[in-house]
C-alpha cells in the first residue's frame, strides 16, 4: 500500500509543512493561486487610519461576539470572517488579495526572483517516489517538470528508468492541472492498480481501477474513499478480484457536518457497481477514525490499523483466511505500526514501556500481545519504521533528526548497520529479492536518490533513480548545534550556510520548524535555498519538542497542555542564532506551515521584537474554535479541547489570535491560505490577518495571500507553485533588504 501521508512527506521543497492529517501526493509547500480581484466595494467600517508608511488595509468591520469558557469571557471581533461562502467575506478576501498583489508585484526584484525560481523548479530532474514492488514490476509516482502534477508509472527495474511506462497521468484527465493522485495501490500480482484522484486540492478522492497491461480503466470506481480529514486506504485480496477500502459517508447517509467522519471499511468486487459494495468493519470505530489497510505477502490476510484522530493512538484488526476480523491491539497497548513479514507473521512497533520503540512479533493464529516475542528491544535510537525480509529485519531509526538503519536477523541478533551519509535521512524501505532492499536517501546538500543494499556483502549502490539538482551545494556546510530552551531542555538546530560565512550578525537567516504530531524534521534537499545562500543567507531547521526526533516522550513534551514548550524551544533557537552572531533580529525571518503556522503565530505574538519577517502557510491561529472545524476534531487528541478546563487554560494561554495586542509593532507578516483546504480552515488566516492589521502600530506590512483554487498544498499545479514561491521570496527579500538574485549560483545577475 502506498499511502502518501503528510506525516512522512517531509521531502519537501521546504521541510516545513506537514499536515494535521491525511495523505498528500506532493510536498506540502505548494502554491496558493491568487484569484483575480475586481475593484472592491466599500465596507461598513471606515478604512484604518494611515500612519507613516502604513498600508491602506481593507476596511474590516468589528462585530464582537462573546463566549464563556469555564468562567472566562472571551470576545471575538471577527467571527463573521469564518463564513467563506458569504459574499461579504468573498469581497473582503478579494480586497486583501488586491492589496497583497500590488505590494508583491511592486518588489523591484520580483521579476528576477520569479525567473530564478522558474529556472530552478523547471530544471529539476525527474523524482521517483512512493515505490511499490508488485508482480515483478516497480510502481512509482514520477514528478517531472514541466508536468503540472506527479503521474503514476510502472518500470521493469530501478536501474532502467527508460522502461518507465505511464499508467495514470492526471494532466491527461484534467489539462488545467488541478487533478492530483492522492495514493495508489497495485494488486499483489501487479495486474491491476487502484488510484485515488481528487481535484482542486480538496483531497476528496475517488478510486479508479486501471489495467496495468493496457493502462485502461476497468470501469470500477469508488467515490468518497479519501478525504483531507480522515485520509483513505485500500487493500487488495490475494487473487486480485476485489479490495477492501475506506468508505466515508455518502450524501444523505449522515448530516453534512459528519461527511468527513465515521470512516468504515467496505469490500468492492471488481466488475460490480459500488452501490453493491458490502460492509466489512467499522461501526465500532470512533467518529475521528483514520484507517490504513494492508494485504499480507500471501494475500490471505488483511490488516486494518485504526488511528484515534491525530494523537498517535491505534487499534489494530486482522482479517484471517476464514473471513473473520479480530482486534488484537487496543489504545493502551501503544502499538503504533504493524507490518507483515514475508511469512505473514506480524511485526509490531510498540511504545508500551518503551517510548523510543521496540519491535514485537506475533503469529497470525496466536494474536495474544501478552505472549508477543520481543525481537528488537528499546535503545537510545528512536525506531521510526522497519522492514522484515526473508531472513533480515531492517530497522529505520531517528537520531534526533538524522537517520540510521540497523540490520538484524529474524531472531533479533544485530548484524550491522547500513552505511549512509551523516546528517542524512532515509525515507522509505522497500523489499526486493531475498534479503536485499531498496531505500530512499536524501540530505541537506544532496538531492534524493534510491539505493540498493546487498545483504550478502553489506554494500550500498546508488540506482539510476537518482535526482540531479539544477544547483550545487558544494559550497554549503551543515552544522548541528544545541540550543537551550526555557526549561533547560537541549534542542537540536541544523544550520546551513556557505562556507566562510562570517559570524558578525549580518547574515540574513531563515528559521523554520514544526513541532507536532510526533512528526520529525528530517534532513531534506531544497534547491530553492540557493536563492538564499547566494545572498549570504543562512537556513536553520529546528528539531522541536512535539516532534518525534527523540521518541514519544519528546512528542508528549510538546502536545496538549505542554504545547507551550514547542514555542519556547523555537524562541530559544532564534535566540541562539542571534546570540551566536549568526544573524540579528533585523535580519531574521521565520517560515512554517499548518501546525508550523501555529508556531509562526505563537512566535510573532509572544516575541514580536525577535524577528523581522514571518511567512506562515495554511496556519492554525484560533485555538478556541479550531475543534469546531472538520479536521480540528481529529486534532483534539494532539491539541486538546476547550471542553476540558485544564486544556482550555493551556489553549487560551498561547492561542495566537487571542494574544494579538493593540499598539504592538509586529514584524512584516505574509499569511498564505487556500479556499479548498480540508485540514486547516482558511478562516484562521482571514481572522488572524484582520486582527493583526487592526492591532499593529508599525509600518511593517501584514498581508493575506488567499487562493481560490487550491487547498492545504497537496495537488497544487507546478505553475502555481512557481508563483507562490516567487511571492514568498520577493516578500522576504524586500523585508530583509536583499537585492536581486544572481542568475546562476553565486554569479552576478545577467
Coordinates of C-alpha atoms in Angstrom, one line a residue, residues 150-611:
X150 CA 3.1 13.8 -10.5
X151 CA 1.9 10.8 -12.5
X152 CA 1.9 7.0 -12.0
X153 CA 4.4 4.9 -13.9
X154 CA 5.5 1.3 -13.9
X155 CA 9.0 0.2 -14.8
X156 CA 11.0 -3.0 -15.0
X157 CA 13.8 -2.1 -12.7
X158 CA 15.2 0.8 -10.7
X159 CA 18.2 0.7 -12.9
X160 CA 16.2 1.0 -16.1
X161 CA 14.3 4.3 -15.8
X162 CA 13.9 4.3 -19.6
X163 CA 11.5 1.4 -19.2
X164 CA 9.0 3.6 -17.3
X165 CA 5.5 3.5 -18.8
X166 CA 2.9 6.0 -17.8
X167 CA -0.2 4.4 -16.3
X168 CA -2.2 7.4 -14.9
X169 CA -1.4 11.0 -15.9
X170 CA -3.7 13.5 -14.0
X171 CA -2.8 16.1 -16.6
X172 CA -4.4 14.0 -19.3
X173 CA -7.5 13.7 -17.2
X174 CA -7.5 17.4 -16.4
X175 CA -5.4 19.6 -18.7
X176 CA -5.7 22.5 -16.3
X177 CA -3.6 20.6 -13.8
X178 CA -5.9 20.7 -10.8
X179 CA -6.5 16.9 -10.6
X180 CA -4.0 15.0 -8.4
X181 CA -3.2 11.5 -7.3
X182 CA -3.8 11.0 -3.6
X183 CA -2.4 7.5 -3.4
X184 CA -2.2 4.3 -5.4
X185 CA -2.3 0.5 -4.6
X186 CA -1.2 -2.2 -7.0
X187 CA -2.7 -5.7 -6.7
X188 CA -0.4 -8.4 -5.4
X189 CA 0.2 -9.8 -8.9
X190 CA 0.7 -6.3 -10.4
X191 CA -2.0 -6.7 -13.0
X192 CA -4.3 -4.0 -11.6
X193 CA -3.8 -0.8 -9.8
X194 CA -6.3 1.3 -7.7
X195 CA -5.7 5.0 -7.8
X196 CA -7.4 7.7 -5.7
X197 CA -7.8 11.0 -7.6
X198 CA -9.0 14.3 -6.2
X199 CA -9.5 17.9 -7.6
X200 CA -8.5 21.4 -6.6
X201 CA -6.6 20.5 -3.5
X202 CA -9.7 19.1 -1.8
X203 CA -8.1 15.6 -1.3
X204 CA -11.7 14.3 -1.6
X205 CA -10.7 11.2 -3.6
X206 CA -12.5 8.8 -5.9
X207 CA -10.8 5.5 -6.6
X208 CA -10.5 4.3 -10.2
X209 CA -9.1 0.9 -11.2
X210 CA -6.7 0.5 -14.1
X211 CA -5.5 -2.5 -16.0
X212 CA -1.7 -2.3 -15.9
X213 CA -1.0 -4.1 -19.2
X214 CA -3.2 -1.7 -21.2
X215 CA -3.4 1.4 -19.0
X216 CA -7.1 1.5 -19.5
X217 CA -9.8 1.8 -16.8
X218 CA -11.7 -1.3 -15.8
X219 CA -14.8 0.8 -15.1
X220 CA -14.6 0.2 -11.4
X221 CA -15.0 3.5 -9.4
X222 CA -15.4 4.0 -5.7
X223 CA -16.3 7.6 -4.6
X224 CA -15.7 9.0 -1.1
X225 CA -12.7 6.7 -0.5
X226 CA -10.4 9.5 0.6
X227 CA -10.7 12.8 2.4
X228 CA -8.5 15.6 3.6
X229 CA -9.5 14.9 7.2
X230 CA -9.5 11.1 7.7
X231 CA -7.4 10.2 4.7
X232 CA -8.0 6.9 2.9
X233 CA -6.6 3.5 2.2
X234 CA -7.2 0.2 0.2
X235 CA -6.0 -3.4 0.3
X236 CA -6.4 -5.9 -2.5
X237 CA -7.4 -9.5 -2.0
X238 CA -4.7 -12.1 -2.9
X239 CA -6.5 -13.1 -6.1
X240 CA -6.8 -9.5 -7.3
X241 CA -10.6 -9.9 -7.8
X242 CA -11.6 -7.2 -5.3
X243 CA -10.4 -5.0 -2.5
X244 CA -11.2 -3.6 0.9
X245 CA -11.3 0.2 1.1
X246 CA -12.1 3.1 3.4
X247 CA -15.5 4.4 2.9
X248 CA -16.7 7.8 4.0
X249 CA -20.4 8.6 4.4
X250 CA -22.3 9.2 1.2
X251 CA -24.7 12.2 0.8
X252 CA -27.9 11.5 2.7
X253 CA -26.4 8.9 5.0
X254 CA -25.3 11.4 7.7
X255 CA -25.7 15.1 8.3
X256 CA -23.5 17.3 6.2
X257 CA -21.2 18.1 9.2
X258 CA -20.4 14.4 9.5
X259 CA -19.4 13.7 5.9
X260 CA -15.6 13.8 6.7
X261 CA -16.0 11.5 9.7
X262 CA -17.2 7.9 10.5
X263 CA -14.8 6.2 8.2
X264 CA -15.6 2.4 7.8
X265 CA -14.3 -0.5 5.8
X266 CA -16.2 -1.9 2.8
X267 CA -15.4 -4.5 0.2
X268 CA -15.6 -4.0 -3.6
X269 CA -15.8 -6.8 -6.1
X270 CA -14.3 -5.9 -9.5
X271 CA -17.0 -5.7 -12.2
X272 CA -19.8 -4.7 -9.8
X273 CA -21.2 -1.2 -9.1
X274 CA -20.1 0.5 -5.9
X275 CA -23.7 0.6 -4.6
X276 CA -23.4 -3.2 -4.2
X277 CA -20.2 -3.0 -2.1
X278 CA -20.6 -4.8 1.2
X279 CA -19.8 -3.5 4.7
X280 CA -16.8 -5.2 6.4
X281 CA -15.9 -3.4 9.6
X282 CA -16.2 -0.1 11.3
X283 CA -19.4 0.5 13.2
X284 CA -17.4 0.5 16.4
X285 CA -14.8 2.9 15.1
X286 CA -14.8 6.4 16.7
X287 CA -16.0 9.4 14.8
X288 CA -12.4 10.5 14.2
X289 CA -11.1 7.2 12.9
X290 CA -8.3 7.2 10.3
X291 CA -7.9 3.7 8.8
X292 CA -4.9 2.2 7.0
X293 CA -5.3 -1.2 5.2
X294 CA -2.6 -3.6 4.2
X295 CA -2.6 -7.1 2.5
X296 CA -0.2 -9.8 3.6
X297 CA 2.5 -11.2 1.4
X298 CA 0.5 -14.4 0.8
X299 CA -2.6 -12.3 0.1
X300 CA -4.6 -14.4 2.7
X301 CA -4.7 -11.7 5.4
X302 CA -5.7 -8.1 5.7
X303 CA -4.6 -5.7 8.4
X304 CA -6.6 -2.7 9.5
X305 CA -4.8 -0.1 11.6
X306 CA -7.2 2.4 13.1
X307 CA -5.9 5.7 14.4
X308 CA -7.9 7.6 17.0
X309 CA -7.6 11.0 15.4
X310 CA -4.2 12.5 15.1
X311 CA -2.7 11.8 18.5
X312 CA -0.8 8.7 17.5
X313 CA -3.0 6.1 19.3
X314 CA -4.2 3.0 17.4
X315 CA -6.4 -0.1 17.4
X316 CA -5.3 -3.0 15.1
X317 CA -7.5 -5.6 13.5
X318 CA -6.7 -8.7 11.4
X319 CA -8.9 -10.4 8.8
X320 CA -8.0 -14.1 8.6
X321 CA -8.4 -16.5 5.8
X322 CA -11.8 -17.6 7.1
X323 CA -13.2 -14.0 6.8
X324 CA -13.2 -13.1 10.5
X325 CA -11.9 -9.9 11.9
X326 CA -10.1 -9.9 15.3
X327 CA -8.9 -6.9 17.2
X328 CA -5.5 -7.7 18.7
X329 CA -4.2 -4.4 20.0
X330 CA -6.0 -1.5 21.8
X331 CA -5.0 2.0 22.6
X332 CA -3.3 1.2 25.9
X333 CA -1.1 -1.3 24.1
X334 CA 0.6 1.6 22.4
X335 CA 1.3 -0.4 19.2
X336 CA 1.7 2.4 16.6
X337 CA 2.7 0.3 13.5
X338 CA 2.2 -3.3 12.3
X339 CA 4.0 -4.8 9.2
X340 CA 3.6 -8.2 7.6
X341 CA 6.7 -10.3 7.4
X342 CA 7.5 -12.4 4.3
X343 CA 5.9 -15.4 6.1
X344 CA 2.8 -13.4 7.1
X345 CA 3.9 -13.1 10.7
X346 CA 3.1 -9.7 12.3
X347 CA 5.9 -7.3 13.3
X348 CA 4.7 -4.6 15.7
X349 CA 6.3 -1.3 16.7
X350 CA 5.3 -0.8 20.4
X351 CA 5.9 2.1 22.7
X352 CA 4.4 0.5 25.8
X353 CA 7.1 0.9 28.5
X354 CA 9.4 1.9 25.6
X355 CA 8.9 5.5 24.5
X356 CA 11.6 5.1 21.9
X357 CA 10.1 2.0 20.5
X358 CA 10.6 -1.8 20.5
X359 CA 9.7 -4.4 17.9
X360 CA 7.5 -7.4 18.8
X361 CA 6.3 -10.3 16.7
X362 CA 3.1 -12.3 16.6
X363 CA 1.9 -15.3 14.6
X364 CA -1.5 -14.8 12.8
X365 CA -3.0 -17.7 14.7
X366 CA -1.8 -16.6 18.1
X367 CA -2.8 -12.9 18.5
X368 CA -2.0 -12.6 22.2
X369 CA 0.0 -9.5 22.8
X370 CA 0.9 -10.8 26.3
X371 CA 2.9 -13.5 24.6
X372 CA 4.4 -11.5 21.8
X373 CA 8.0 -12.2 21.1
X374 CA 10.5 -9.3 21.7
X375 CA 12.7 -9.0 18.6
X376 CA 14.3 -5.6 19.0
X377 CA 14.4 -4.0 22.4
X378 CA 14.3 -0.3 23.1
X379 CA 17.6 1.6 22.7
X380 CA 18.9 5.1 22.5
X381 CA 17.7 5.3 18.9
X382 CA 14.1 6.1 18.1
X383 CA 12.6 3.3 15.9
X384 CA 10.6 5.0 13.2
X385 CA 9.9 2.1 10.8
X386 CA 11.1 -1.4 9.9
X387 CA 11.1 -3.9 7.0
X388 CA 11.2 -7.6 7.6
X389 CA 12.5 -9.7 4.7
X390 CA 13.1 -13.5 4.3
X391 CA 15.9 -13.6 6.8
X392 CA 16.6 -10.0 7.9
X393 CA 14.9 -7.2 9.8
X394 CA 15.8 -3.6 8.7
X395 CA 15.1 -1.0 11.4
X396 CA 15.0 2.7 10.4
X397 CA 15.9 4.9 13.3
X398 CA 15.9 8.5 14.2
X399 CA 18.8 10.1 16.0
X400 CA 17.4 13.4 16.9
X401 CA 16.5 14.2 13.2
X402 CA 19.1 12.3 11.0
X403 CA 18.5 8.6 10.3
X404 CA 20.3 5.3 10.8
X405 CA 19.3 1.9 9.5
X406 CA 20.2 -1.1 11.7
X407 CA 20.2 -4.7 10.4
X408 CA 19.1 -7.7 12.5
X409 CA 18.4 -11.4 11.8
X410 CA 14.9 -12.6 12.5
X411 CA 15.9 -13.7 15.9
X412 CA 16.8 -10.2 16.8
X413 CA 20.6 -10.6 16.6
X414 CA 22.3 -7.4 15.4
X415 CA 24.3 -7.9 12.3
X416 CA 25.4 -4.4 11.4
X417 CA 24.1 -1.1 10.0
X418 CA 23.5 0.2 6.5
X419 CA 26.2 2.7 5.5
X420 CA 24.6 6.1 4.9
X421 CA 26.0 9.7 5.0
X422 CA 26.0 11.5 8.3
X423 CA 23.1 14.0 8.8
X424 CA 21.0 12.4 6.2
X425 CA 17.6 10.9 6.1
X426 CA 16.2 7.6 4.9
X427 CA 12.6 8.0 3.9
X428 CA 11.4 4.6 2.6
X429 CA 12.4 0.9 2.8
X430 CA 11.3 -1.4 0.0
X431 CA 11.7 -5.2 0.0
X432 CA 13.2 -6.7 -3.2
X433 CA 14.7 -10.1 -3.8
X434 CA 15.6 -12.3 -0.8
X435 CA 17.1 -10.2 1.9
X436 CA 18.2 -7.3 -0.3
X437 CA 16.3 -4.0 -0.1
X438 CA 15.9 -0.6 -1.6
X439 CA 15.9 2.7 0.3
X440 CA 15.4 6.3 -0.5
X441 CA 18.1 8.6 1.0
X442 CA 18.4 12.4 1.0
X443 CA 20.5 15.0 2.8
X444 CA 20.5 18.8 3.2
X445 CA 23.1 19.1 0.4
X446 CA 22.4 16.2 -1.9
X447 CA 19.1 15.5 -3.6
X448 CA 17.1 12.3 -3.1
X449 CA 18.2 9.0 -4.7
X450 CA 17.2 5.4 -4.5
X451 CA 19.9 3.0 -3.3
X452 CA 20.2 -0.8 -3.2
X453 CA 21.6 -2.6 -0.1
X454 CA 23.1 -6.1 -0.6
X455 CA 22.6 -8.3 2.4
X456 CA 25.4 -10.6 1.3
X457 CA 28.2 -8.1 1.3
X458 CA 26.7 -5.1 3.0
X459 CA 27.3 -2.8 0.1
X460 CA 25.1 0.2 -0.8
X461 CA 24.8 1.2 -4.5
X462 CA 23.1 4.2 -5.9
X463 CA 20.5 3.3 -8.6
X464 CA 19.5 5.1 -11.7
X465 CA 16.5 6.6 -9.9
X466 CA 18.6 9.4 -8.5
X467 CA 17.6 13.0 -8.7
X468 CA 20.0 15.6 -10.0
X469 CA 19.7 19.3 -9.0
X470 CA 20.0 22.4 -11.2
X471 CA 22.0 24.0 -8.3
X472 CA 25.1 22.9 -6.5
X473 CA 25.6 23.0 -2.7
X474 CA 29.3 22.1 -2.8
X475 CA 29.9 25.4 -1.1
X476 CA 27.4 24.8 1.7
X477 CA 28.2 23.3 5.1
X478 CA 25.9 21.9 7.7
X479 CA 26.4 22.5 11.4
X480 CA 24.3 20.7 14.0
X481 CA 24.1 22.7 17.3
X482 CA 22.2 22.6 20.5
X483 CA 20.0 25.4 21.9
X484 CA 18.9 25.6 25.5
X485 CA 15.1 26.1 25.9
X486 CA 13.4 28.0 28.7
X487 CA 13.2 24.9 31.0
X488 CA 16.8 23.8 30.2
X489 CA 15.9 21.2 27.5
X490 CA 18.5 20.9 24.8
X491 CA 17.0 21.4 21.3
X492 CA 18.9 20.5 18.1
X493 CA 19.3 23.1 15.5
X494 CA 20.6 22.4 12.0
X495 CA 22.4 25.4 10.4
X496 CA 23.1 25.5 6.7
X497 CA 25.4 28.3 5.3
X498 CA 28.0 28.9 2.7
X499 CA 31.5 28.0 3.9
X500 CA 33.2 31.0 5.4
X501 CA 30.0 33.0 6.2
X502 CA 31.2 35.5 8.8
X503 CA 29.6 35.3 12.3
X504 CA 29.1 39.0 12.7
X505 CA 25.3 39.2 13.0
X506 CA 24.8 40.5 9.4
X507 CA 23.7 37.3 7.6
X508 CA 20.0 37.1 6.7
X509 CA 18.7 33.9 8.4
X510 CA 15.6 31.9 7.6
X511 CA 14.5 29.7 10.5
X512 CA 11.8 27.0 10.3
X513 CA 10.3 24.4 12.5
X514 CA 7.1 22.3 13.1
X515 CA 6.9 20.6 16.5
X516 CA 3.7 18.5 16.5
X517 CA 2.1 15.1 16.0
X518 CA 5.3 13.2 16.5
X519 CA 6.5 14.4 13.1
X520 CA 10.2 14.8 12.8
X521 CA 12.1 17.4 10.8
X522 CA 14.4 15.1 9.0
X523 CA 17.1 16.3 6.5
X524 CA 15.8 17.2 3.1
X525 CA 17.1 18.9 0.0
X526 CA 15.5 22.2 -1.2
X527 CA 17.0 23.6 -4.4
X528 CA 15.3 27.0 -3.8
X529 CA 17.5 27.6 -0.8
X530 CA 20.2 28.5 -3.4
X531 CA 18.5 31.9 -3.7
X532 CA 19.1 32.4 0.0
X533 CA 22.6 31.2 0.1
X534 CA 23.6 33.4 -2.8
X535 CA 22.6 36.4 -0.7
X536 CA 24.9 35.3 2.0
X537 CA 22.0 33.8 3.9
X538 CA 21.7 31.1 6.5
X539 CA 18.9 28.4 6.7
X540 CA 18.2 26.9 10.1
X541 CA 15.9 23.9 10.8
X542 CA 14.8 23.3 14.4
X543 CA 14.0 19.8 15.9
X544 CA 11.4 21.0 18.4
X545 CA 9.5 19.1 21.1
X546 CA 6.1 17.9 19.8
X547 CA 8.0 16.1 17.1
X548 CA 9.3 12.5 17.2
X549 CA 13.0 13.2 17.0
X550 CA 13.7 11.6 20.4
X551 CA 10.7 9.4 20.7
X552 CA 7.3 9.6 22.3
X553 CA 8.5 11.4 25.4
X554 CA 9.7 14.2 23.0
X555 CA 6.3 14.3 21.3
X556 CA 4.4 14.3 24.6
X557 CA 6.6 17.0 25.9
X558 CA 5.1 19.4 23.3
X559 CA 1.5 18.5 22.9
X560 CA -1.8 19.0 24.8
X561 CA -1.2 21.1 27.9
X562 CA 2.6 21.2 27.2
X563 CA 2.3 22.8 23.8
X564 CA 4.0 26.0 25.1
X565 CA 7.3 24.1 25.3
X566 CA 7.3 24.0 21.4
X567 CA 7.2 27.8 21.2
X568 CA 9.8 28.2 23.9
X569 CA 12.0 25.8 22.0
X570 CA 11.6 27.8 18.8
X571 CA 12.3 31.1 20.6
X572 CA 15.4 29.5 22.1
X573 CA 16.6 28.6 18.5
X574 CA 16.0 32.1 17.3
X575 CA 17.9 33.5 20.4
X576 CA 20.7 31.0 19.7
X577 CA 21.1 32.4 16.2
X578 CA 21.2 36.0 17.5
X579 CA 23.4 35.4 20.5
X580 CA 25.8 33.4 18.3
X581 CA 26.1 36.3 15.9
X582 CA 24.8 34.2 13.1
X583 CA 22.2 36.9 12.5
X584 CA 20.3 39.7 14.3
X585 CA 16.6 40.4 14.8
X586 CA 16.7 42.9 11.9
X587 CA 17.9 40.0 9.6
X588 CA 15.9 37.1 10.9
X589 CA 12.9 35.6 9.1
X590 CA 10.8 32.6 10.1
X591 CA 8.7 30.4 7.9
X592 CA 6.3 27.5 8.7
X593 CA 3.0 25.9 7.8
X594 CA 0.0 24.1 9.1
X595 CA 0.9 23.2 12.7
X596 CA 4.1 25.1 11.8
X597 CA 1.9 28.1 11.0
X598 CA 0.6 27.9 14.6
X599 CA 4.3 28.0 15.6
X600 CA 4.7 31.2 13.5
X601 CA 1.7 32.8 15.1
X602 CA 2.9 31.9 18.6
X603 CA 6.4 33.3 18.0
X604 CA 5.3 36.6 16.4
X605 CA 2.7 37.2 19.2
X606 CA 5.0 36.2 22.1
X607 CA 8.2 37.6 20.8
X608 CA 7.4 40.2 18.1
X609 CA 10.7 42.0 18.6
X610 CA 12.8 38.9 17.8
X611 CA 12.2 38.7 14.1

